[in-house]
GROMACS .gro file of C-alpha atoms in nm:
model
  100
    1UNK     CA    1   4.595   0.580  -2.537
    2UNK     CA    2   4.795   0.899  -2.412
    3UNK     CA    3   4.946   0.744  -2.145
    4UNK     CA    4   5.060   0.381  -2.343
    5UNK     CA    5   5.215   0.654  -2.630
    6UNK     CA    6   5.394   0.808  -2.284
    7UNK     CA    7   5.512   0.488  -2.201
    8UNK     CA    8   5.658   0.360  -2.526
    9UNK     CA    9   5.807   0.736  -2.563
   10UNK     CA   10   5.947   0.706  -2.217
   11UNK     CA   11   6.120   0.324  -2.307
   12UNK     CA   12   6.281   0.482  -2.601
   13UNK     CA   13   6.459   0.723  -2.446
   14UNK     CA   14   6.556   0.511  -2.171
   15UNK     CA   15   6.705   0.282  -2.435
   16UNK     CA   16   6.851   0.580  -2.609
   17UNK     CA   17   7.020   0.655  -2.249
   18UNK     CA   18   7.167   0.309  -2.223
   19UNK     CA   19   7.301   0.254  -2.597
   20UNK     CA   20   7.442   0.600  -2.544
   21UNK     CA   21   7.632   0.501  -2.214
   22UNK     CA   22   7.773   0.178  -2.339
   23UNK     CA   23   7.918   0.403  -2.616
   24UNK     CA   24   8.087   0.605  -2.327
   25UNK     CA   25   8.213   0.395  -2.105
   26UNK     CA   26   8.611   0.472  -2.191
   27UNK     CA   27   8.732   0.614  -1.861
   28UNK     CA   28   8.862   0.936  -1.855
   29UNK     CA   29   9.036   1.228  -1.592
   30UNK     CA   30   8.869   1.431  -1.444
   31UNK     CA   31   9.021   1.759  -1.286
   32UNK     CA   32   8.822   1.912  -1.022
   33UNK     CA   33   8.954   2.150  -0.748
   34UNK     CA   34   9.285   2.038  -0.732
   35UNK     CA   35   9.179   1.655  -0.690
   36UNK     CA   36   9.203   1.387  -1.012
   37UNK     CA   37   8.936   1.152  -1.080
   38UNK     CA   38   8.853   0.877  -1.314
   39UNK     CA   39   8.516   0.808  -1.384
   40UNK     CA   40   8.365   0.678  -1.688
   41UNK     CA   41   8.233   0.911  -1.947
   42UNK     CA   42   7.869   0.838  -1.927
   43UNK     CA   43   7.912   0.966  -1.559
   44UNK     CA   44   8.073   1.296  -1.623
   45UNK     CA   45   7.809   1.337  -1.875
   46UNK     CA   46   7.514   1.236  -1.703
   47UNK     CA   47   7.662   1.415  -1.353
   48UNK     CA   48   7.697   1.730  -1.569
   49UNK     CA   49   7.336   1.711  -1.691
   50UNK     CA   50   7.221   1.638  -1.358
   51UNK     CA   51   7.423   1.959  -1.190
   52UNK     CA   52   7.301   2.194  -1.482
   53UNK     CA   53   6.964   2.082  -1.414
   54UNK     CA   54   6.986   2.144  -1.069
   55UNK     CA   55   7.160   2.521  -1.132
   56UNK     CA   56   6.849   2.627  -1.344
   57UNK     CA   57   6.615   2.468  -1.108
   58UNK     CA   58   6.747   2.669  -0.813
   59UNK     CA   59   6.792   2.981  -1.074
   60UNK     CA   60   6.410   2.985  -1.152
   61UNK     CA   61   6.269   2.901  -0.819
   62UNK     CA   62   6.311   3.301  -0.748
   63UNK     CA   63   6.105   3.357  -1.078
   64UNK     CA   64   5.853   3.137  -1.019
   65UNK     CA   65   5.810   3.279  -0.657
   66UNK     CA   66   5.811   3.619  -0.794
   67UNK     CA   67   5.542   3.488  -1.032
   68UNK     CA   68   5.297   3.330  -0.765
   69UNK     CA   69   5.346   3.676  -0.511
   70UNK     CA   70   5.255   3.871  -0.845
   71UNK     CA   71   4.967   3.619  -0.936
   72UNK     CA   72   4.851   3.628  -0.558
   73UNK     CA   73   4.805   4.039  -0.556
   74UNK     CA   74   4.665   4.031  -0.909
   75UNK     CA   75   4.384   3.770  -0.777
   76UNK     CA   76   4.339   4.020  -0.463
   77UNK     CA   77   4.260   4.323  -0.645
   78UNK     CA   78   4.036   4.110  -0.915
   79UNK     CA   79   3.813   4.019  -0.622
   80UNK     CA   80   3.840   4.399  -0.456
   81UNK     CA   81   3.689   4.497  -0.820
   82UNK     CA   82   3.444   4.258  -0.864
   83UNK     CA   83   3.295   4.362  -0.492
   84UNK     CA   84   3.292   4.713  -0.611
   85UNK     CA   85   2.957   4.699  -0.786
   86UNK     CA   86   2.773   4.564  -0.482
   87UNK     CA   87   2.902   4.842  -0.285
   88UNK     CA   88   2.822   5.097  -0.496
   89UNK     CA   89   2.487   4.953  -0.553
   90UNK     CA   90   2.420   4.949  -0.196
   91UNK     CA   91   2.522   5.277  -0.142
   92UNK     CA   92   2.292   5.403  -0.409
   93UNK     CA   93   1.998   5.197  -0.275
   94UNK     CA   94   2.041   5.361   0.100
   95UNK     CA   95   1.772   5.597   0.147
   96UNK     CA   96   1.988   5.916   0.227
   97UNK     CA   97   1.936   6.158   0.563
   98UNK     CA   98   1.652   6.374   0.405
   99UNK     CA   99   1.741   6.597   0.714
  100UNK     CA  100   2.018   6.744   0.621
   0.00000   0.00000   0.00000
């Protein structure tokens, strides 16, 4: 059931996309490092959306990178706990040097 409501949300929006870009299809100029181009509208929008994505995809890949080192030496010192106890257990449970 989850995945047909996915799929009927997914057509939707893909027919959203396409009554949207019929809507934009006027040409229009585009002015990008000294060069002129005309492309339709739906294309400057969709190549806009597309490059933004791309900008915070790039942006947060240092984040989540950070995230995962942080998550990694977090995990590390859980486990360096957790073995604590045995340690101490054992070391308490060695008969000492009555020797000394």
């Amino acid at each position: 059931m989850k995945n047909q409501r996915r799929f009927v949300l997914i057509l939707v929006l893909v027919l959203l996309v396409v009554i949207f870009a019929l809507q934009n299809s006027q040409p229009v100029v585009v002015n990008a490092l000294m060069a002129h181009f005309q492309w339709p509208l739906i294309i400057v929008i969709v190549g806009s959306l597309l490059l933004g994505a791309l900008i915070t995809l790039l942006l947060s890949a240092s984040s989540i990178a950070a995230a995962r080192k942080t998550t990694a030496r977090l995990q590390e010192e859980v486990n360096r706990l957790r073995n604590q106890p045995k340690k101490a257990k054992q070391v308490i449970e060695t008969p000492a040097d009555e020797d000394k």
